[in-house]
Coordinates of C-alpha atoms in Angstrom, one line a residue:
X262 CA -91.4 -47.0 3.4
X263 CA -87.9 -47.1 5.2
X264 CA -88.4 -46.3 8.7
X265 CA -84.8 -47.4 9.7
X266 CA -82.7 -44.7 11.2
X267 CA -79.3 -43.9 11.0
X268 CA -77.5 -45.0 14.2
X269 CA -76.5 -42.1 16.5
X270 CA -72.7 -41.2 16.4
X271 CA -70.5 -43.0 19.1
X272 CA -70.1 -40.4 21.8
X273 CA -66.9 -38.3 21.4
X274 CA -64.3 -39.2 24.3
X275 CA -63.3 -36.1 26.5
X276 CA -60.2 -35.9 28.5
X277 CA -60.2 -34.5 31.8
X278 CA -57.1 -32.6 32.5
X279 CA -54.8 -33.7 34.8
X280 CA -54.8 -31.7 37.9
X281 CA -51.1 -30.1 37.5
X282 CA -52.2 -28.9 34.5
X283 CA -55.1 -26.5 35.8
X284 CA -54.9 -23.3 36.9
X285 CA -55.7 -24.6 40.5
X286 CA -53.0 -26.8 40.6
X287 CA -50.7 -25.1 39.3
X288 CA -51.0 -22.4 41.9
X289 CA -50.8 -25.3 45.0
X290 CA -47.7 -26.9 43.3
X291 CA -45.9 -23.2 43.5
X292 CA -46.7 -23.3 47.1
X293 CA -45.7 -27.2 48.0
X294 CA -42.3 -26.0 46.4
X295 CA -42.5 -22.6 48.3
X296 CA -42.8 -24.1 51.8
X297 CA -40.3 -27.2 50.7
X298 CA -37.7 -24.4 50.2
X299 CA -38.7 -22.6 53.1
X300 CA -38.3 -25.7 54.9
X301 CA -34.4 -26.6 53.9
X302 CA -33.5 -22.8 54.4
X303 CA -35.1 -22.9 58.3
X304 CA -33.6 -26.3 59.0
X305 CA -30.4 -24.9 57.9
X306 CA -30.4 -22.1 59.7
X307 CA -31.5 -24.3 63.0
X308 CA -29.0 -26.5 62.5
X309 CA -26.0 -23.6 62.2
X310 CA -27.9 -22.2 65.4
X311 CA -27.6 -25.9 67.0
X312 CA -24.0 -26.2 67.0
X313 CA -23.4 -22.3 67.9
X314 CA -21.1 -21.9 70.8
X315 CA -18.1 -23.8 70.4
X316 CA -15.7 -21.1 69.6
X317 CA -12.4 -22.2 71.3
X318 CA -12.8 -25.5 68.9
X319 CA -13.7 -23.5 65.7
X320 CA -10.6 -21.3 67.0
X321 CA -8.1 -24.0 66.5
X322 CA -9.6 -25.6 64.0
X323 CA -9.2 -21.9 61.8
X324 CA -5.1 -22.4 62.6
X325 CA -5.2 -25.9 61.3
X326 CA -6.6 -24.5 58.2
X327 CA -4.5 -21.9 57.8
X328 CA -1.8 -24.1 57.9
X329 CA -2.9 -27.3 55.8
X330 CA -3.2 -24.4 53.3
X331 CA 0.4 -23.1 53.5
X332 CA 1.6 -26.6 53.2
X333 CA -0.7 -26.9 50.4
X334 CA 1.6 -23.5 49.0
X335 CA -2.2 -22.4 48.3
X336 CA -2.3 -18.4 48.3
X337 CA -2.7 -16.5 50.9
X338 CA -6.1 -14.8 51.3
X339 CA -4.4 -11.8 52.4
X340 CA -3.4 -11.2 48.8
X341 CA -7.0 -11.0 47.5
X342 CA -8.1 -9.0 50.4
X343 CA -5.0 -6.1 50.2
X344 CA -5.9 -4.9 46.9
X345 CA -9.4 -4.0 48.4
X346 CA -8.4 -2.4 51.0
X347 CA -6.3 0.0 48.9
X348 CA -9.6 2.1 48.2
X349 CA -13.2 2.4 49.8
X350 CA -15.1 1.4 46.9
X351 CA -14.1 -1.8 46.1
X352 CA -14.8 -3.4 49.5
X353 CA -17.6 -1.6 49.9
X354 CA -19.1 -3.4 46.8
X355 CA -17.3 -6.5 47.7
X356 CA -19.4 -6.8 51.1
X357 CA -22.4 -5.4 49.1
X358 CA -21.8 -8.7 46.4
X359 CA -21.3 -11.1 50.0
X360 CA -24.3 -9.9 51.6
X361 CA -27.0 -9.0 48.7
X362 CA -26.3 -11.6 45.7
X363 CA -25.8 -15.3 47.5
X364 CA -29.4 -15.6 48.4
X365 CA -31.5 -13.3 45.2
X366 CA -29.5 -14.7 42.8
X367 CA -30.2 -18.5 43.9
X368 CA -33.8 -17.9 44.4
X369 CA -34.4 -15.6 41.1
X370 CA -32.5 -18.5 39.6
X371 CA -34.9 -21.8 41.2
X372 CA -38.0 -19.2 40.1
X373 CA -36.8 -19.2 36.5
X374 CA -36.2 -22.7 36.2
X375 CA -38.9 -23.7 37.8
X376 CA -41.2 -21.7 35.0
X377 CA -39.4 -22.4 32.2
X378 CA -36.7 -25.7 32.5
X379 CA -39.1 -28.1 35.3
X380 CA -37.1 -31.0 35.0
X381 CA -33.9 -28.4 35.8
X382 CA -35.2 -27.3 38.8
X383 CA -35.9 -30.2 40.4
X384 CA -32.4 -31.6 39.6
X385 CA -31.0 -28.5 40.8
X386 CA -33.4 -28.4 44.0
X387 CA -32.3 -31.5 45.2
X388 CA -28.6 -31.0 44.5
X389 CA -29.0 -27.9 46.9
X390 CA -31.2 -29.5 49.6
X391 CA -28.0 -32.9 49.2
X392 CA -25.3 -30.0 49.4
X393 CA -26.8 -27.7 52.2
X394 CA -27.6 -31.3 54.2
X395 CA -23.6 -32.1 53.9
X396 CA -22.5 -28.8 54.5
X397 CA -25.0 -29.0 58.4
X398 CA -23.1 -32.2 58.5
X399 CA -19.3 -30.8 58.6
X400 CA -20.6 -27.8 60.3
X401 CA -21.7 -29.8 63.0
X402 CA -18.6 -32.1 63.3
X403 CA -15.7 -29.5 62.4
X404 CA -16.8 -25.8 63.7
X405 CA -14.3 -23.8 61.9
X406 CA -13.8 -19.7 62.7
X407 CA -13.3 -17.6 59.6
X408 CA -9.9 -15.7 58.5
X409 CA -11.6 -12.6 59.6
X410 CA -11.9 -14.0 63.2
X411 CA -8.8 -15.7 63.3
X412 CA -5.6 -13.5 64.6
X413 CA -3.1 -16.1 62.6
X414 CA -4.3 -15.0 59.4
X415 CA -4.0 -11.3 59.6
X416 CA -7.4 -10.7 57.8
X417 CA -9.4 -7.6 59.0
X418 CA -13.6 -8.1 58.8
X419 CA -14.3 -5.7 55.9
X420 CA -18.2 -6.1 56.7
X421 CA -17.6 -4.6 60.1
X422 CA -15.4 -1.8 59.1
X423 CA -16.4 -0.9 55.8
X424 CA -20.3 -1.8 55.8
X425 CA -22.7 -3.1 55.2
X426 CA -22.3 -5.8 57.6
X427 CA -24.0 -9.2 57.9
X428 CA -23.3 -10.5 60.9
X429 CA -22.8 -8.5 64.7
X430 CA -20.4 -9.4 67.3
X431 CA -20.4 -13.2 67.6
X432 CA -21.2 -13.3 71.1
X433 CA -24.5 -11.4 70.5
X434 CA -25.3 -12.8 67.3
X435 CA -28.2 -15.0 67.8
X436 CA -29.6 -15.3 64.0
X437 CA -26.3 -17.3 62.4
X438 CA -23.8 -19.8 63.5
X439 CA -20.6 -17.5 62.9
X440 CA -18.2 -20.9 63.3
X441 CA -19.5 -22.6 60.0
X442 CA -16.9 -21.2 57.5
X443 CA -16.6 -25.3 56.1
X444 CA -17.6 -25.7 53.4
X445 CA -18.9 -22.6 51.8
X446 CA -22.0 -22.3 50.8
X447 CA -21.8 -19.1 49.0
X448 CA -19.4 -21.1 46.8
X449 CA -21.2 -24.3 46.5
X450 CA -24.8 -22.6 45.7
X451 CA -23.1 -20.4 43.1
X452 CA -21.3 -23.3 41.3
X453 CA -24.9 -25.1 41.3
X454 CA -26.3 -22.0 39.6
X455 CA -23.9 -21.5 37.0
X456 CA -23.7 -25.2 36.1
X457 CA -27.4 -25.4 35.7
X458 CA -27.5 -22.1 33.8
X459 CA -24.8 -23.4 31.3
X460 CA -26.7 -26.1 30.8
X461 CA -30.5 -24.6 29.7
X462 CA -28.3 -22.5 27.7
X463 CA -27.0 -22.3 24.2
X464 CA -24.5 -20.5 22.2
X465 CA -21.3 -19.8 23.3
X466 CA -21.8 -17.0 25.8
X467 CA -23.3 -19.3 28.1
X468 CA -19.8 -20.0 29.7
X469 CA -20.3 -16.8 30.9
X470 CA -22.4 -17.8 33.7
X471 CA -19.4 -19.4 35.2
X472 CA -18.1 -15.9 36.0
X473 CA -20.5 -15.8 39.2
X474 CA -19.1 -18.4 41.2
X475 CA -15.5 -17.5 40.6
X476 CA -16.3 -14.2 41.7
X477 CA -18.2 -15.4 44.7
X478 CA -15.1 -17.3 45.5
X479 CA -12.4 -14.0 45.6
X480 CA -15.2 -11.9 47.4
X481 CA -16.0 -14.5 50.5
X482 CA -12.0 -15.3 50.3
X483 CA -11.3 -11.4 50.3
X484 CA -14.0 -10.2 52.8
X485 CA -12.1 -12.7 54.6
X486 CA -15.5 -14.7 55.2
X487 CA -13.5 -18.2 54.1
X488 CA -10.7 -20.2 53.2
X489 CA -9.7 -21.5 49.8
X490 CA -10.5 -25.0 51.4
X491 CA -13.9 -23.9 52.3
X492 CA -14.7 -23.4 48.3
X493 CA -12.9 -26.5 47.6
X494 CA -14.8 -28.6 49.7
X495 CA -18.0 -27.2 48.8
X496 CA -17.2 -27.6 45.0
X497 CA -16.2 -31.4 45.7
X498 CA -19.4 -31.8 47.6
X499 CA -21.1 -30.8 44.9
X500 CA -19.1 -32.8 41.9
X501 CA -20.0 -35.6 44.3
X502 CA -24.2 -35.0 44.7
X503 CA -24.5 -33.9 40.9
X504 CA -22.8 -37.2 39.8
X505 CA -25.4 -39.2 41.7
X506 CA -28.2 -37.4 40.8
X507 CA -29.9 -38.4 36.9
X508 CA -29.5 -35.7 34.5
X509 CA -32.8 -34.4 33.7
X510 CA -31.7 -34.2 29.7
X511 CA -30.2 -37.8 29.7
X512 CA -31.7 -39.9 27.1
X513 CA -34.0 -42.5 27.9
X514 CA -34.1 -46.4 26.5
X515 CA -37.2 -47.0 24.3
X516 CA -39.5 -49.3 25.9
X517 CA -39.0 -52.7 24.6
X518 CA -41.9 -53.2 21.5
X519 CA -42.9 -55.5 18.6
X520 CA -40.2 -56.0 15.9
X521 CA -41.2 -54.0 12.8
X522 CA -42.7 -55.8 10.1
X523 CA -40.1 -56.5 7.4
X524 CA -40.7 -54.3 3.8
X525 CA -41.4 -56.3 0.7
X526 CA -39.4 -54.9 -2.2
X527 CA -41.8 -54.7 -5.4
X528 CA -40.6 -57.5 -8.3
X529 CA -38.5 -56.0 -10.6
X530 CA -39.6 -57.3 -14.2
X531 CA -36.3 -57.2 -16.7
X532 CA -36.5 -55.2 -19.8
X533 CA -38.0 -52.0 -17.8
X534 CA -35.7 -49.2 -18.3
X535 CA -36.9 -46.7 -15.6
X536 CA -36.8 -50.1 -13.3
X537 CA -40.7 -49.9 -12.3
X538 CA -42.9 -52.6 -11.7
X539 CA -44.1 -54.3 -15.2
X540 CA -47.5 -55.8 -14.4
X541 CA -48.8 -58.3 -17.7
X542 CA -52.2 -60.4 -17.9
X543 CA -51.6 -63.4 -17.8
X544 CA -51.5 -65.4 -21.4
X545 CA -54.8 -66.4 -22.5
X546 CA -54.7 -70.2 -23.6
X547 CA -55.8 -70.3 -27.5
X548 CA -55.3 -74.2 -27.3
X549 CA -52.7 -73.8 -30.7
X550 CA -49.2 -74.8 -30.3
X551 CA -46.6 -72.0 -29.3
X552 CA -44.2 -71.0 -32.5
X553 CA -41.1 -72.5 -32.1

């Protein structure tokens, strides 16, 4: 009688999943990038607070803009601001588009990504924590006033008169650096969203996107809230940190790996018509002379 057993099957390997890929983890990674965004929008708005006070110099150096500009032959901002002014309604949504769309749209935009294109968002998170460092740079080193608050430029504050407003008087204003015009980050943040969204996107239409930030640029340029300059030197900023950073679809090199083995072609017998492989026996040996 066979008593031998069959041997027991090898145990079935089972793979823990990693911890960013549970529910759990999911849920603290949402928060990390939360707080990290938090974090850059508080340090930024400490830093404009840091360098508040310094009006005569952000005075002079709104004048020196003003000019470079006119030297430049760059238009004058007063000819995006006076068809506003013609009627109500316009300006009114102008200062509505300056005060309610810069900050949503970025942050409905970083909450998409971040669901749906990771790799995106973290390129596009730390093109906006590189551009918002630069721009606390320049704002610390060149305080620059406005149009609106500069007398040289003949802009009137459409916030203040029309509504809604953003920003009080700046002597009393103690939530924003008023003398940060340079470079603007309504600008710069809009280009970054546009350029990311053109480039999760397909089809044609996606060019579309691009309409934000050149509408950003005539509504902070007629609310008389910055200078061409200001968008020109954000968009340059920008050109500069996205070129540094990897793109998140660039192709990446192969590891280096074995050479494949070469493939044997079969031995092509002649005669065959269809140009398969004729396989014979061999001859047997019947030890009588071959015909001749």
């Amino acid at each position: 009688m066979d008593t031998t057993q069959p041997a027991p099957p090898p145990p079935v390997a089972v793979h823990a999943r990693p911890v960013e890929a549970r529910p759990g983890g999911a849920v603290r990674r949402a928060v990390r990038e939360l707080i990290l965004v938090a974090v850059l929008f508080l340090a930024y708005k400490a830093g404009r607070l840091a360098v508040a006070g310094r009006s005569a110099d952000a005075q002079v150096n709104g004048e020196r803009i003003w000019w470079i500009e006119r030297l430049l032959h760059l238009p004058d901002e007063a000819a995006v601001q006076a068809p506003l002014l013609v009627h109500e309604l316009p300006v009114r949504l102008a200062n509505c588009y300056y005060a309610y769309v810069h900050f949503p749209a970025t942050a409905l935009c970083l909450v998409w990504l971040y669901l749906r294109h990771p790799a995106h968002y973290r390129w596009m998170r730390r093109a906006l924590a590189a551009l918002t460092a630069s721009a606390l740079a320049l704002h610390v080193l060149v305080p620059l006033a406005p149009p609106r608050m500069t007398a040289l430029t003949g802009l009137v504050d459409t916030g203040r008169r029309y509504g809604p407003a953003v920003y009080g008087p700046p002597e009393a204003d103690t939530l924003s650096n008023q003398y940060a015009a340079m470079p603007s980050l309504h600008v710069g943040w809009a280009v970054a969203v546009a350029v990311v969204l053109v480039a999760v996107s397909a089809g044609r239409w996606r060019w579309l996107w691009l309409a934000h930030p050149v509408l950003t640029l005539l509504v902070v340029v007629g609310t008389g809230n910055h200078y061409w300059l200001d968008g020109v030197v954000a968009v340059t900023l920008l050109g500069l940190i996205l070129a540094a950073l990897p793109r998140p679809d660039a192709p990446r090199r192969p590891p280096p790996g074995p050479a494949p083995a070469p493939r044997l072609r079969p031995h092509v017998v002649p005669g065959t018509v269809d140009g398969s492989c004729e396989c014979r026996p061999p001859a047997r040996d019947t030890g009588r002379p071959a015909n001749r």
